[in-house]
């Protein structure tokens, strides 16, 4: 096992030299998807929305795909999205250029384009009693779940506007550190990239007012560790600020996450 970590190398890599995924690539992909599904009978009733790490410019590895929600706004009372997903799948397969580049995986589709993979999430518009809009998706077992891509985007952008580039950079540094040690420290695998992103988003704004990254990283770990170990851990939410982070669906194990955080802090201390 690696005994230390060159923290400054990570900081230089992800703060000074990392490439930000350009918006024009996202726009191009959304336009491509729009053209591929345009023959759908209710195409004008579909909203196409990018979300996730690539949209947020916080991706650090190729497995963080661009997530694109295909939200059917009027469903005529339908409550199962699987037929809609299959319709989108069949439409794309009819395209000669992409018939071998689309795959069905669980509740979503994976579209390959220019050596990148795009996660397509066919869904139904869902508005609850509080007028909060979400995207309903039916999994392979027929169970429905509600996602909130619009709120995810809105809340992420608000945090970035309030906290600046330190917010983006801290997410990328944490992701890269956990990615580096995930094969060596089993407990690291509890923290997927989207969970790491949400944990950093949960930090109070004052934690992003810093000039010294190594100190900021340690303070962030301390805050997250104390929050998860306390009785207040259920106050940690996904970026949409509706779904709790430690839900049954996310299947997070607090003790394992605390072990991972403790180990990372120990490694960083040894390298300073």
CSV table of C-alpha atoms in Angstrom, one decimal:
chain,number,residue,atom,x,y,z
A,1,UNK,CA,0.0,0.0,0.0
A,2,UNK,CA,1.2,3.5,-0.7
A,3,UNK,CA,2.3,5.1,2.5
A,4,UNK,CA,1.9,8.7,1.6
A,5,UNK,CA,0.4,11.1,-0.9
A,6,UNK,CA,2.0,14.0,-2.8
A,7,UNK,CA,-0.8,16.4,-1.9
A,8,UNK,CA,0.8,19.3,-3.8
A,9,UNK,CA,1.0,17.2,-6.9
A,10,UNK,CA,-2.8,16.6,-6.7
A,11,UNK,CA,-3.5,20.2,-6.1
A,12,UNK,CA,-1.3,21.3,-9.0
A,13,UNK,CA,-3.0,18.7,-11.2
A,14,UNK,CA,-6.6,19.5,-10.4
A,15,UNK,CA,-6.3,23.2,-9.7
A,16,UNK,CA,-3.7,24.4,-12.1
A,17,UNK,CA,-3.6,22.0,-15.1
A,18,UNK,CA,-6.8,20.0,-15.3
A,19,UNK,CA,-9.0,20.4,-18.4
A,20,UNK,CA,-12.5,21.6,-17.9
A,21,UNK,CA,-15.1,19.8,-20.0
A,22,UNK,CA,-16.3,22.5,-22.4
A,23,UNK,CA,-19.9,23.6,-22.6
A,24,UNK,CA,-19.9,23.4,-26.5
A,25,UNK,CA,-19.3,19.6,-26.3
A,26,UNK,CA,-22.4,19.3,-24.1
A,27,UNK,CA,-24.5,21.5,-26.5
A,28,UNK,CA,-23.3,19.4,-29.4
A,29,UNK,CA,-24.3,16.1,-27.7
A,30,UNK,CA,-27.7,17.5,-26.7
A,31,UNK,CA,-28.2,18.5,-30.3
A,32,UNK,CA,-27.2,15.0,-31.5
A,33,UNK,CA,-29.6,13.3,-29.0
A,34,UNK,CA,-32.4,15.7,-30.1
A,35,UNK,CA,-31.9,14.7,-33.8
A,36,UNK,CA,-31.7,10.9,-32.9
A,37,UNK,CA,-35.0,10.9,-31.0
A,38,UNK,CA,-36.8,13.5,-33.2
A,39,UNK,CA,-38.9,10.8,-34.9
A,40,UNK,CA,-40.6,10.0,-31.6
A,41,UNK,CA,-44.3,10.7,-31.9
A,42,UNK,CA,-44.4,13.1,-29.0
A,43,UNK,CA,-40.9,14.5,-29.5
A,44,UNK,CA,-42.1,18.1,-28.9
A,45,UNK,CA,-43.3,16.9,-25.5
A,46,UNK,CA,-39.8,15.9,-24.4
A,47,UNK,CA,-37.4,18.1,-22.4
A,48,UNK,CA,-33.7,17.2,-22.8
A,49,UNK,CA,-31.6,18.1,-19.8
A,50,UNK,CA,-27.9,17.6,-19.0
A,51,UNK,CA,-26.9,16.9,-15.4
A,52,UNK,CA,-24.1,15.4,-13.3
A,53,UNK,CA,-20.3,15.7,-13.1
A,54,UNK,CA,-19.5,16.5,-16.8
A,55,UNK,CA,-22.1,19.2,-16.8
A,56,UNK,CA,-20.8,20.5,-13.6
A,57,UNK,CA,-17.1,20.3,-14.9
A,58,UNK,CA,-16.1,18.2,-11.9
A,59,UNK,CA,-15.4,14.9,-13.6
A,60,UNK,CA,-11.9,13.4,-13.1
A,61,UNK,CA,-12.2,10.0,-14.8
A,62,UNK,CA,-13.8,8.5,-18.0
A,63,UNK,CA,-16.4,6.6,-16.0
A,64,UNK,CA,-18.2,9.8,-15.0
A,65,UNK,CA,-20.5,10.0,-18.0
A,66,UNK,CA,-22.5,12.9,-19.2
A,67,UNK,CA,-26.0,12.3,-17.8
A,68,UNK,CA,-28.9,13.4,-20.1
A,69,UNK,CA,-32.5,13.2,-18.9
A,70,UNK,CA,-35.2,12.7,-21.6
A,71,UNK,CA,-38.2,13.9,-19.7
A,72,UNK,CA,-41.7,13.2,-21.2
A,73,UNK,CA,-43.8,16.1,-19.9
A,74,UNK,CA,-47.3,14.7,-20.6
A,75,UNK,CA,-47.7,11.0,-19.9
A,76,UNK,CA,-51.5,10.6,-20.1
A,77,UNK,CA,-51.5,8.9,-16.7
A,78,UNK,CA,-48.8,6.4,-17.4
A,79,UNK,CA,-46.6,5.5,-14.4
A,80,UNK,CA,-44.1,3.1,-15.9
A,81,UNK,CA,-41.2,4.6,-18.0
A,82,UNK,CA,-39.9,1.3,-19.3
A,83,UNK,CA,-42.0,1.4,-22.5
A,84,UNK,CA,-40.8,4.9,-23.2
A,85,UNK,CA,-37.2,3.8,-22.6
A,86,UNK,CA,-37.6,1.0,-25.1
A,87,UNK,CA,-39.1,3.4,-27.7
A,88,UNK,CA,-36.1,5.6,-27.4
A,89,UNK,CA,-33.8,2.6,-27.6
A,90,UNK,CA,-35.5,1.3,-30.8
A,91,UNK,CA,-35.4,4.8,-32.4
A,92,UNK,CA,-31.7,5.1,-32.0
A,93,UNK,CA,-31.1,1.6,-33.2
A,94,UNK,CA,-32.7,2.5,-36.5
A,95,UNK,CA,-30.0,5.1,-37.1
A,96,UNK,CA,-27.3,3.4,-39.2
A,97,UNK,CA,-24.5,5.3,-37.5
A,98,UNK,CA,-25.6,4.5,-34.0
A,99,UNK,CA,-27.4,1.2,-34.2
A,100,UNK,CA,-24.4,-0.6,-32.7
A,101,UNK,CA,-23.6,2.2,-30.3
A,102,UNK,CA,-26.6,2.1,-28.0
A,103,UNK,CA,-27.0,-0.3,-25.1
A,104,UNK,CA,-29.8,-0.9,-22.6
A,105,UNK,CA,-28.5,-1.1,-19.0
A,106,UNK,CA,-31.0,-1.3,-16.1
A,107,UNK,CA,-33.1,1.8,-16.1
A,108,UNK,CA,-31.0,3.8,-18.5
A,109,UNK,CA,-29.3,3.7,-21.9
A,110,UNK,CA,-25.7,4.1,-22.8
A,111,UNK,CA,-24.9,5.9,-26.1
A,112,UNK,CA,-21.4,5.9,-27.4
A,113,UNK,CA,-20.2,8.9,-29.4
A,114,UNK,CA,-16.6,9.9,-30.3
A,115,UNK,CA,-15.0,7.7,-27.7
A,116,UNK,CA,-17.3,9.0,-25.0
A,117,UNK,CA,-20.3,7.4,-23.3
A,118,UNK,CA,-23.5,9.3,-22.6
A,119,UNK,CA,-26.0,8.1,-20.0
A,120,UNK,CA,-29.6,8.6,-21.3
A,121,UNK,CA,-32.3,8.6,-18.7
A,122,UNK,CA,-35.8,8.4,-20.2
A,123,UNK,CA,-38.2,9.6,-17.6
A,124,UNK,CA,-41.6,11.1,-16.9
A,125,UNK,CA,-42.2,14.6,-15.5
A,126,UNK,CA,-43.3,14.4,-11.9
A,127,UNK,CA,-44.7,17.3,-9.9
A,128,UNK,CA,-45.5,16.7,-6.2
A,129,UNK,CA,-48.0,18.3,-3.8
A,130,UNK,CA,-45.4,21.1,-3.1
A,131,UNK,CA,-45.1,21.9,-6.8
A,132,UNK,CA,-41.5,20.5,-6.9
A,133,UNK,CA,-40.6,19.1,-10.3
A,134,UNK,CA,-38.8,15.8,-10.6
A,135,UNK,CA,-38.1,13.1,-13.2
A,136,UNK,CA,-39.7,9.7,-12.5
A,137,UNK,CA,-37.9,6.6,-13.6
A,138,UNK,CA,-39.0,2.9,-13.4
A,139,UNK,CA,-36.3,0.4,-12.7
A,140,UNK,CA,-36.0,-3.1,-14.2
A,141,UNK,CA,-38.1,-4.5,-11.2
A,142,UNK,CA,-41.0,-2.1,-11.9
A,143,UNK,CA,-40.1,0.2,-8.9
A,144,UNK,CA,-40.4,4.0,-9.5
A,145,UNK,CA,-37.9,6.5,-8.2
A,146,UNK,CA,-37.9,10.3,-8.4
A,147,UNK,CA,-34.8,12.2,-9.5
A,148,UNK,CA,-34.4,16.0,-9.4
A,149,UNK,CA,-32.0,17.0,-12.2
A,150,UNK,CA,-33.3,20.6,-12.4
A,151,UNK,CA,-32.8,21.1,-8.7
A,152,UNK,CA,-29.4,19.4,-8.8
A,153,UNK,CA,-28.3,21.9,-11.5
A,154,UNK,CA,-29.8,24.9,-9.8
A,155,UNK,CA,-28.3,24.2,-6.3
A,156,UNK,CA,-24.9,23.3,-7.7
A,157,UNK,CA,-24.8,26.5,-9.8
A,158,UNK,CA,-25.8,28.5,-6.7
A,159,UNK,CA,-23.1,27.0,-4.6
A,160,UNK,CA,-20.5,27.7,-7.3
A,161,UNK,CA,-21.7,31.3,-7.7
A,162,UNK,CA,-21.4,31.8,-3.9
A,163,UNK,CA,-18.1,29.9,-3.4
A,164,UNK,CA,-16.2,30.3,-6.7
A,165,UNK,CA,-13.6,28.0,-8.1
A,166,UNK,CA,-12.6,26.7,-4.7
A,167,UNK,CA,-15.8,24.7,-4.7
A,168,UNK,CA,-15.1,23.1,-8.0
A,169,UNK,CA,-11.5,22.4,-7.2
A,170,UNK,CA,-12.1,20.9,-3.8
A,171,UNK,CA,-14.6,18.4,-5.4
A,172,UNK,CA,-12.0,17.4,-8.0
A,173,UNK,CA,-9.2,17.0,-5.5
A,174,UNK,CA,-11.3,14.8,-3.2
A,175,UNK,CA,-12.5,12.7,-6.1
A,176,UNK,CA,-9.0,12.1,-7.3
A,177,UNK,CA,-7.6,11.3,-3.9
A,178,UNK,CA,-10.4,8.7,-3.3
A,179,UNK,CA,-10.0,7.3,-6.8
A,180,UNK,CA,-6.2,6.8,-6.3
A,181,UNK,CA,-6.7,4.8,-3.1
A,182,UNK,CA,-9.9,3.0,-3.9
A,183,UNK,CA,-8.2,-0.2,-5.0
A,184,UNK,CA,-6.0,-0.3,-1.8
A,185,UNK,CA,-8.4,0.8,0.9
A,186,UNK,CA,-11.6,-1.2,0.7
A,187,UNK,CA,-13.7,1.4,2.6
A,188,UNK,CA,-13.0,4.0,-0.1
A,189,UNK,CA,-15.4,2.2,-2.4
A,190,UNK,CA,-18.3,3.5,-0.3
A,191,UNK,CA,-17.7,6.9,-1.7
A,192,UNK,CA,-18.7,7.0,-5.4
A,193,UNK,CA,-17.9,10.3,-7.3
A,194,UNK,CA,-21.5,11.5,-7.0
A,195,UNK,CA,-21.5,10.9,-3.3
A,196,UNK,CA,-18.2,12.8,-2.9
A,197,UNK,CA,-19.7,15.7,-4.9
A,198,UNK,CA,-22.7,15.8,-2.6
A,199,UNK,CA,-20.6,15.7,0.6
A,200,UNK,CA,-18.5,18.7,-0.6
A,201,UNK,CA,-21.7,20.5,-1.6
A,202,UNK,CA,-23.0,20.0,2.0
A,203,UNK,CA,-20.0,22.0,3.4
A,204,UNK,CA,-20.9,25.4,4.7
A,205,UNK,CA,-19.8,28.2,2.5
A,206,UNK,CA,-17.2,29.5,4.8
A,207,UNK,CA,-15.2,26.3,4.2
A,208,UNK,CA,-14.5,27.5,0.7
A,209,UNK,CA,-13.0,30.8,1.8
A,210,UNK,CA,-9.3,29.8,1.8
A,211,UNK,CA,-6.0,30.3,0.2
A,212,UNK,CA,-4.3,27.1,1.5
A,213,UNK,CA,-5.6,24.0,-0.1
A,214,UNK,CA,-4.0,21.4,2.1
A,215,UNK,CA,-5.5,23.1,5.2
A,216,UNK,CA,-8.9,23.4,3.5
A,217,UNK,CA,-8.8,19.6,2.6
A,218,UNK,CA,-8.2,18.7,6.3
A,219,UNK,CA,-10.9,21.0,7.5
A,220,UNK,CA,-13.3,19.6,5.1
A,221,UNK,CA,-12.5,16.1,6.1
A,222,UNK,CA,-13.0,17.1,9.8
A,223,UNK,CA,-16.4,18.6,9.1
A,224,UNK,CA,-17.7,15.7,7.1
A,225,UNK,CA,-16.3,13.1,9.6
A,226,UNK,CA,-17.9,14.9,12.6
A,227,UNK,CA,-21.2,15.3,10.7
A,228,UNK,CA,-21.4,11.6,9.6
A,229,UNK,CA,-20.4,10.3,13.1
A,230,UNK,CA,-23.0,12.5,14.9
A,231,UNK,CA,-26.8,12.0,15.3
A,232,UNK,CA,-27.2,14.8,12.8
A,233,UNK,CA,-26.0,12.6,9.8
A,234,UNK,CA,-29.4,12.5,8.3
A,235,UNK,CA,-29.3,16.2,7.6
A,236,UNK,CA,-26.8,15.5,4.8
A,237,UNK,CA,-28.6,15.6,1.6
A,238,UNK,CA,-28.1,15.1,-2.1
A,239,UNK,CA,-27.4,18.2,-4.1
A,240,UNK,CA,-31.1,18.6,-4.8
A,241,UNK,CA,-31.6,19.2,-1.1
A,242,UNK,CA,-34.6,16.9,-1.0
A,243,UNK,CA,-33.3,13.3,-0.9
A,244,UNK,CA,-31.2,12.4,2.1
A,245,UNK,CA,-27.7,11.2,1.4
A,246,UNK,CA,-27.8,8.2,3.8
A,247,UNK,CA,-31.0,6.7,2.3
A,248,UNK,CA,-31.6,3.0,1.9
A,249,UNK,CA,-31.3,3.4,-1.9
A,250,UNK,CA,-27.8,4.9,-1.7
A,251,UNK,CA,-26.8,2.0,0.6
A,252,UNK,CA,-24.1,3.9,2.4
A,253,UNK,CA,-22.3,2.4,5.4
A,254,UNK,CA,-21.4,5.1,7.9
A,255,UNK,CA,-18.7,3.1,9.6
A,256,UNK,CA,-16.9,2.3,6.4
A,257,UNK,CA,-17.1,5.9,5.2
A,258,UNK,CA,-15.7,7.1,8.6
A,259,UNK,CA,-12.8,4.6,8.2
A,260,UNK,CA,-12.1,5.9,4.7
A,261,UNK,CA,-12.1,9.5,5.9
A,262,UNK,CA,-9.9,8.7,8.9
A,263,UNK,CA,-7.4,6.9,6.6
A,264,UNK,CA,-7.2,9.7,4.1
A,265,UNK,CA,-6.6,12.2,6.8
A,266,UNK,CA,-3.9,10.0,8.2
A,267,UNK,CA,-2.2,9.7,4.8
A,268,UNK,CA,-2.3,13.4,4.2
A,269,UNK,CA,-0.8,14.2,7.6
A,270,UNK,CA,2.0,11.8,6.9
A,271,UNK,CA,2.8,13.6,3.6
A,272,UNK,CA,2.9,17.1,5.0
